[in-house]
PDB file of C-alpha atoms in Angstrom:
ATOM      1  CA  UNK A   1     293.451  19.283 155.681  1.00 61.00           C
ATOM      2  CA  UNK A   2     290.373  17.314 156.078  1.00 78.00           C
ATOM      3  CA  UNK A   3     288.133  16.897 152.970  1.00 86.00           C
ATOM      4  CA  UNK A   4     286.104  20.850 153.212  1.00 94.00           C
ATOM      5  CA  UNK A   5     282.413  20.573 153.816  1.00 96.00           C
ATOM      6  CA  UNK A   6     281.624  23.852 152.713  1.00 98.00           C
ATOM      7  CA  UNK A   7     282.831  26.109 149.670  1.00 98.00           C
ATOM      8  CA  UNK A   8     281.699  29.680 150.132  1.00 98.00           C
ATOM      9  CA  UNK A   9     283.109  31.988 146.917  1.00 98.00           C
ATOM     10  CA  UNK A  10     282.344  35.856 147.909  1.00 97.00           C
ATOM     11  CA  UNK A  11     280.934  38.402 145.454  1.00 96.00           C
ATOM     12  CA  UNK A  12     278.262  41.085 145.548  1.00 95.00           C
ATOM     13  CA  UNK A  13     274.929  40.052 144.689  1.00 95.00           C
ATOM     14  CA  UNK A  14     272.912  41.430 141.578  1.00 94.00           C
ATOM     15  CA  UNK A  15     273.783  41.533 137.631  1.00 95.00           C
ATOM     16  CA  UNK A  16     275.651  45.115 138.274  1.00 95.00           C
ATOM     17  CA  UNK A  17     278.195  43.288 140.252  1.00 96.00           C
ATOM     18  CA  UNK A  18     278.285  39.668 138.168  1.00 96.00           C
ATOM     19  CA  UNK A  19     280.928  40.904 136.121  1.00 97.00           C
ATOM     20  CA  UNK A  20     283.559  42.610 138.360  1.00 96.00           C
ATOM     21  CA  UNK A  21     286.957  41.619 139.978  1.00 96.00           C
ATOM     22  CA  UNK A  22     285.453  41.603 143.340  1.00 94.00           C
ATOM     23  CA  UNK A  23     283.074  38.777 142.240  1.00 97.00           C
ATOM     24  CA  UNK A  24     285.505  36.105 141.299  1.00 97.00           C
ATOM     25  CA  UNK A  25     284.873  33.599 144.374  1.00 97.00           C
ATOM     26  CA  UNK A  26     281.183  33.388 143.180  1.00 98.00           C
ATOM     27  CA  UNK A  27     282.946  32.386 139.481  1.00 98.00           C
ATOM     28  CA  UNK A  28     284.876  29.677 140.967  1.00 98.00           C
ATOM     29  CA  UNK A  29     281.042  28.464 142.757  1.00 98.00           C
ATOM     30  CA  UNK A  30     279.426  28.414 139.384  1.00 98.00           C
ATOM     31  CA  UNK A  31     282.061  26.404 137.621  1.00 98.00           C
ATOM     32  CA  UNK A  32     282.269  23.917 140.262  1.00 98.00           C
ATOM     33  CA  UNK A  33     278.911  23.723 140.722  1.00 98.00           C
ATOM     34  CA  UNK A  34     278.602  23.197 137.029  1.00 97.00           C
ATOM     35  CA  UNK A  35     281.399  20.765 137.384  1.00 96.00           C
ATOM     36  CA  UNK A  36     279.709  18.838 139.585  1.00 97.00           C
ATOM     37  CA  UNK A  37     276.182  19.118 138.187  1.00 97.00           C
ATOM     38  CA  UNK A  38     274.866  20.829 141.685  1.00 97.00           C
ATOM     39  CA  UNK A  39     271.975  23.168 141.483  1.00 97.00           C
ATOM     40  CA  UNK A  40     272.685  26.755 143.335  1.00 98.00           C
ATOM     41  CA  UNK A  41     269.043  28.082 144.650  1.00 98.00           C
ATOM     42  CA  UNK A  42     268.338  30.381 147.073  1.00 97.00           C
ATOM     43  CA  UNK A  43     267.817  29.651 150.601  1.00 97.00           C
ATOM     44  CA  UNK A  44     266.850  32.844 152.785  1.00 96.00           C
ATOM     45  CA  UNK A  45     267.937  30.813 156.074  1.00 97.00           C
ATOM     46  CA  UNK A  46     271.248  30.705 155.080  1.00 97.00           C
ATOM     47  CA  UNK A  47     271.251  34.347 153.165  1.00 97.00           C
ATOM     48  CA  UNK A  48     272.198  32.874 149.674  1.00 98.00           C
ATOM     49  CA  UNK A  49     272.389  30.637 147.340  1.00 98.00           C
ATOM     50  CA  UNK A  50     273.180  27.205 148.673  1.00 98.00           C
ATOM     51  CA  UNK A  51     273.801  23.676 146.684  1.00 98.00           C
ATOM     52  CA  UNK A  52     274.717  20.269 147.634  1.00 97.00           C
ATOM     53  CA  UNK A  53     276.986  17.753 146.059  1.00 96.00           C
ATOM     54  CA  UNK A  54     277.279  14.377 148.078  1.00 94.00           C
ATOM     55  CA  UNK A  55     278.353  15.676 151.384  1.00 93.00           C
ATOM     56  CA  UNK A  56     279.901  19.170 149.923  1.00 97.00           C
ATOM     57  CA  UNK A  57     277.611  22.212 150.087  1.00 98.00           C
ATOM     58  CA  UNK A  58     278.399  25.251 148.168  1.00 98.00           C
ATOM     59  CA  UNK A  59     277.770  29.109 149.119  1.00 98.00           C
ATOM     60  CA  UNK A  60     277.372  31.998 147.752  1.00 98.00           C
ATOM     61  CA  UNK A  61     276.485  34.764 150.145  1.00 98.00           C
ATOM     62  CA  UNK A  62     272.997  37.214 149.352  1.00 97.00           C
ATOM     63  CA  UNK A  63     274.452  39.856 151.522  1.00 94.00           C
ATOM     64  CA  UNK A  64     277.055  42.120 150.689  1.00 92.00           C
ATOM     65  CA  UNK A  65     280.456  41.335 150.817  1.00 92.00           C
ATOM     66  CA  UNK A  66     281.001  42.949 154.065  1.00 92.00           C
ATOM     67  CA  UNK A  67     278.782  40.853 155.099  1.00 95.00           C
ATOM     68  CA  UNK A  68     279.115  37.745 153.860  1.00 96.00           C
ATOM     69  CA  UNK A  69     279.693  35.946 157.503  1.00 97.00           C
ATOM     70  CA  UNK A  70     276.033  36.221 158.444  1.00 97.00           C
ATOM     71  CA  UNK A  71     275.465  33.443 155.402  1.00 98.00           C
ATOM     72  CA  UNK A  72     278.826  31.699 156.344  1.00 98.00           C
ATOM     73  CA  UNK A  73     278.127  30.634 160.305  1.00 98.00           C
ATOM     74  CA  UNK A  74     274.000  30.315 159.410  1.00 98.00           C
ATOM     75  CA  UNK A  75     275.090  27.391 156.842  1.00 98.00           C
ATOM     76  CA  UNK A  76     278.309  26.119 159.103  1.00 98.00           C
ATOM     77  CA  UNK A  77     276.145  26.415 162.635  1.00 97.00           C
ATOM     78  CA  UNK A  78     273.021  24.204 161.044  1.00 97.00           C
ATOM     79  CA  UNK A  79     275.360  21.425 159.623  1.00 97.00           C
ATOM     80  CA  UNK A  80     277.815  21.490 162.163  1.00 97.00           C
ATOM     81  CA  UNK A  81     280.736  22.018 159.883  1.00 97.00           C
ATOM     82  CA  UNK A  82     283.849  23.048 161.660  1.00 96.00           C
ATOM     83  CA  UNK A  83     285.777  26.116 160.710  1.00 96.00           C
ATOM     84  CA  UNK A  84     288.773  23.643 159.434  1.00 95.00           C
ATOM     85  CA  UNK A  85     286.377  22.248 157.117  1.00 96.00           C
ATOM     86  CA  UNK A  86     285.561  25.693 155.385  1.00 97.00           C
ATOM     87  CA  UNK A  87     287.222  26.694 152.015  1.00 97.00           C
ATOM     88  CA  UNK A  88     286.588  30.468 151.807  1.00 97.00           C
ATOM     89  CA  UNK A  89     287.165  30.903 147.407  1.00 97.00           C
ATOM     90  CA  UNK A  90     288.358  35.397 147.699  1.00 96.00           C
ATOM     91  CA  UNK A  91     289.276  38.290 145.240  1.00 96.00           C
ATOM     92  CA  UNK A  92     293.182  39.233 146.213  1.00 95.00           C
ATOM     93  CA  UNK A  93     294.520  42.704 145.582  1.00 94.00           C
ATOM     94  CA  UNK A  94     297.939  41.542 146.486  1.00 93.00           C
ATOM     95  CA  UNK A  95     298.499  39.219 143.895  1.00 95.00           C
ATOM     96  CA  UNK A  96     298.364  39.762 139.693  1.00 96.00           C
ATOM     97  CA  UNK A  97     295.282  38.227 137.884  1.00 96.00           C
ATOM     98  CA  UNK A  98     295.933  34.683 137.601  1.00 94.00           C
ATOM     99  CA  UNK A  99     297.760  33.823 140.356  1.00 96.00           C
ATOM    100  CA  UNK A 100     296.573  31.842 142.830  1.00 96.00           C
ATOM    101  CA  UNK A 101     297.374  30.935 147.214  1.00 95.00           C
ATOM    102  CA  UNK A 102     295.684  28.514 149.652  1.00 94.00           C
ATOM    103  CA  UNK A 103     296.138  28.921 153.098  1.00 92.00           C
ATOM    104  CA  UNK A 104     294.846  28.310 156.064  1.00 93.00           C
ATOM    105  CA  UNK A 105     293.921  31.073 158.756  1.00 93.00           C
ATOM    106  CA  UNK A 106     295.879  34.012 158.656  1.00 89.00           C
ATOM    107  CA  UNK A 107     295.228  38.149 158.860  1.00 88.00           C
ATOM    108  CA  UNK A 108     292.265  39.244 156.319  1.00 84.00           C
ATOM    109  CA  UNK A 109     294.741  41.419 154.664  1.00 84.00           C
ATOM    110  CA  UNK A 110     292.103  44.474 154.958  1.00 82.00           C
ATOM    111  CA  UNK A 111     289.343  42.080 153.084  1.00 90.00           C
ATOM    112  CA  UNK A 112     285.945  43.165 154.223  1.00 90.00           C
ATOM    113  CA  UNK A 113     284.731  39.705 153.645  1.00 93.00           C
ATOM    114  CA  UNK A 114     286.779  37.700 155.231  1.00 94.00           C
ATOM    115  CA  UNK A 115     286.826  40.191 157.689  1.00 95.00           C
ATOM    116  CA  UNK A 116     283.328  39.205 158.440  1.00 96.00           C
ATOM    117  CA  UNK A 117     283.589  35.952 158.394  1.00 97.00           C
ATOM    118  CA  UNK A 118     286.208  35.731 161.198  1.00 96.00           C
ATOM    119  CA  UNK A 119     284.023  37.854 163.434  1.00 96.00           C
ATOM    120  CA  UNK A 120     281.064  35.559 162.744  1.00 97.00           C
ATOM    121  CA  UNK A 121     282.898  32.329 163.676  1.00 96.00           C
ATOM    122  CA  UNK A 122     284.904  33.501 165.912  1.00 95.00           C
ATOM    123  CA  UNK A 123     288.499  32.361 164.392  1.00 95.00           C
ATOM    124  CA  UNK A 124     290.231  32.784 161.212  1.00 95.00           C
ATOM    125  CA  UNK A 125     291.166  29.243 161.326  1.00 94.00           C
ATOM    126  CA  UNK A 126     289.431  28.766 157.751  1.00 96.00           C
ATOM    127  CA  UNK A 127     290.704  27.817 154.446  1.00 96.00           C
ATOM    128  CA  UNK A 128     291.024  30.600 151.800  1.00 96.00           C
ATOM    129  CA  UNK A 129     291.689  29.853 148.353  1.00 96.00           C
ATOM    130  CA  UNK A 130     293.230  33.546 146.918  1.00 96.00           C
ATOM    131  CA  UNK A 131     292.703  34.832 143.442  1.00 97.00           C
ATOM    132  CA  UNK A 132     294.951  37.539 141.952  1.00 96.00           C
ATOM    133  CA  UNK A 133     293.311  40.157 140.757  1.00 97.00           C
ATOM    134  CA  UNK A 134     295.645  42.599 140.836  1.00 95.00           C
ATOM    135  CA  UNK A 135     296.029  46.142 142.321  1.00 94.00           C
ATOM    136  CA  UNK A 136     295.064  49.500 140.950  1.00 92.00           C
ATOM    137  CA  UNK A 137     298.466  51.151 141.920  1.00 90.00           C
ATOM    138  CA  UNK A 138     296.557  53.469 144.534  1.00 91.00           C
ATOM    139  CA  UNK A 139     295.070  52.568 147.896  1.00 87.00           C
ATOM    140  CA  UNK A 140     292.446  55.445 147.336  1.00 90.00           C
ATOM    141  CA  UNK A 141     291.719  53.787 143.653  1.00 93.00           C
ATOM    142  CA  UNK A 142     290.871  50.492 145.502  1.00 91.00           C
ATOM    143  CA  UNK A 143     287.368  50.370 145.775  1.00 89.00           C
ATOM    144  CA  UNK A 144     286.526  51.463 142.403  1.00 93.00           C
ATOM    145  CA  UNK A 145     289.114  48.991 141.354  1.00 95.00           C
ATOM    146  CA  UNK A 146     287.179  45.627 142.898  1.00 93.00           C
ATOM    147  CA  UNK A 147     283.697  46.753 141.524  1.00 94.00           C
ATOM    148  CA  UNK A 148     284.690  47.009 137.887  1.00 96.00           C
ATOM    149  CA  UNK A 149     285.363  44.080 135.498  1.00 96.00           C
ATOM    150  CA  UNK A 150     288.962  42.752 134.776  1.00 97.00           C
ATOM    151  CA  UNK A 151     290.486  44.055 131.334  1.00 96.00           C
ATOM    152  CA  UNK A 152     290.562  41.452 128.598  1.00 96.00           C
ATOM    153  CA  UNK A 153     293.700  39.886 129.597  1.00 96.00           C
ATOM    154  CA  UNK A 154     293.302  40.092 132.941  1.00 96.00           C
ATOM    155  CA  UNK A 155     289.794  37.926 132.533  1.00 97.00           C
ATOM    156  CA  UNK A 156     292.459  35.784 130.549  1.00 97.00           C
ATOM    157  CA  UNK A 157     294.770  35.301 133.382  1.00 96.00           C
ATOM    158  CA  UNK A 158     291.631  34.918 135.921  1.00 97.00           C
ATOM    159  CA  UNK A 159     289.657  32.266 133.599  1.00 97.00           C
ATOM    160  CA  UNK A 160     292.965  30.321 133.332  1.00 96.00           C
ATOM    161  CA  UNK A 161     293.133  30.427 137.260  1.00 96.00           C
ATOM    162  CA  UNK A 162     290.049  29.317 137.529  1.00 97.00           C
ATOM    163  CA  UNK A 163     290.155  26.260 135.023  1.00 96.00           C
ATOM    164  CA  UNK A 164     293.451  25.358 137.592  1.00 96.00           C
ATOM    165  CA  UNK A 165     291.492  25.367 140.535  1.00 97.00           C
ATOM    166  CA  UNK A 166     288.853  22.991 138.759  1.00 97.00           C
ATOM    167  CA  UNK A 167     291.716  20.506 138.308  1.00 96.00           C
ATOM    168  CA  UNK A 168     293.054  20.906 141.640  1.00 96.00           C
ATOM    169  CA  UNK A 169     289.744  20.025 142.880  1.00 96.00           C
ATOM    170  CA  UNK A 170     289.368  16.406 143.391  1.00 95.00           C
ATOM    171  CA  UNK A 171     293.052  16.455 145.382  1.00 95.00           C
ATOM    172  CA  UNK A 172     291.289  19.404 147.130  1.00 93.00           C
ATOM    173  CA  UNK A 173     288.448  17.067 147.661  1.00 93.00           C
ATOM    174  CA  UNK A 174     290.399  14.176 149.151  1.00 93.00           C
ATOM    175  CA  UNK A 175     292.326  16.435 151.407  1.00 90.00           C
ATOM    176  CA  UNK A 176     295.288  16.484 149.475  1.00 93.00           C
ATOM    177  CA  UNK A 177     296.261  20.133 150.289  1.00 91.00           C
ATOM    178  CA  UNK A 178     300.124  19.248 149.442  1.00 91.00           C
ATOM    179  CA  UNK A 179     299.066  18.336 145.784  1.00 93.00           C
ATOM    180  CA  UNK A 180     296.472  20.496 145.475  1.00 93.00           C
ATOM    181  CA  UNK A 181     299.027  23.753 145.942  1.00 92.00           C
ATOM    182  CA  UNK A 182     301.478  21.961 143.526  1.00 92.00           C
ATOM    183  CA  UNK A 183     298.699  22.492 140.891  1.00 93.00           C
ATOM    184  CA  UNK A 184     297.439  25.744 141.860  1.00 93.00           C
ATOM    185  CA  UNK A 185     300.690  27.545 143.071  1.00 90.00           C
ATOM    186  CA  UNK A 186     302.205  27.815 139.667  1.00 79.00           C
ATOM    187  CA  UNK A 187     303.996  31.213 138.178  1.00 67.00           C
ATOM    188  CA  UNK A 188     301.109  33.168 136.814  1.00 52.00           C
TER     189      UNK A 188
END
């Protein structure tokens, strides 16, 4: 992996959806943004809220999450960053709160957002960084599941994810991807 250009977490916009399971890739945005002292501010050109760090810039969609691909190729097209260089930060239903994947390219495993983002540029040849957050038991159950905040331990096991990811970062950074999954790929 070459050093990403661009980290886009996914979430729902507004304070009714700040809080829920679905929103945990605009979390991991606002810790590394904090992280690295970058200010996230809205840019409508780019439908979201966009900071810079050095040569990173960081995304957080405006639009839905079934949307969040219009935001995604608006940023990627105007800087000329190549899909490869993309680190798309996701909710996962297939894996328990905590746990944590990176991968590159792949299916969208029924993930409206990601879903998105492939049809907007083209290829799923992106980086996705996976957070468990667990599975309701019923398909039908689903999306009330996503749009309702994590139980207490839960939140536990998804804070604690998070807080790896933030140390993974600088071999994420450097293009490390082989150290970077030794941190993050741990037993939840």
């Amino acid at each position: 992996m070459i050093a990403p250009r661009l980290i886009v977490g996914l979430g729902n916009p507004g304070a009714e959806y700040a809080d829920t399971r679905h929103n945990v890739g605009f979390w991991f945005v606002d810790r590394l943004a904090s992280d690295l002292k970058a200010t996230l501010a809205p840019q409508p050109k780019f439908f979201g809220k966009v900071g810079r760090a050095g040569e990173l810039w960081l995304l957080e969609p405006s639009t839905f999450m079934n949307r969040s691909g219009q935001a995604v190729a608006a940023l990627a097209r105007f800087y000329r960053i190549e899909p490869n260089e993309i680190l798309v930060v996701h909710d996962d239903l297939d894996l328990p709160p905590g746990a944590i994947r990176m991968k590159q390219g792949g299916g969208n495993g029924g993930h409206n957002g990601l879903k998105d983002i492939q049809a907007h540029l083209s290829t799923p040849d992106f980086w996705r960084l996976r957070l468990g957050i667990g599975h309701p038991g019923e398909r039908a159950e689903v999306a009330s599941f996503v749009l309702k905040p994590p139980r207490r331990e839960e939140q536990e096991a998804i804070d604690a994810a998070l807080d790896r990811c933030l140390v993974a970062w600088p071999k994420l950074a450097a293009g490390d991807v082989a150290a970077a999954q030794r941190i993050l790929h741990v037993k939840a």
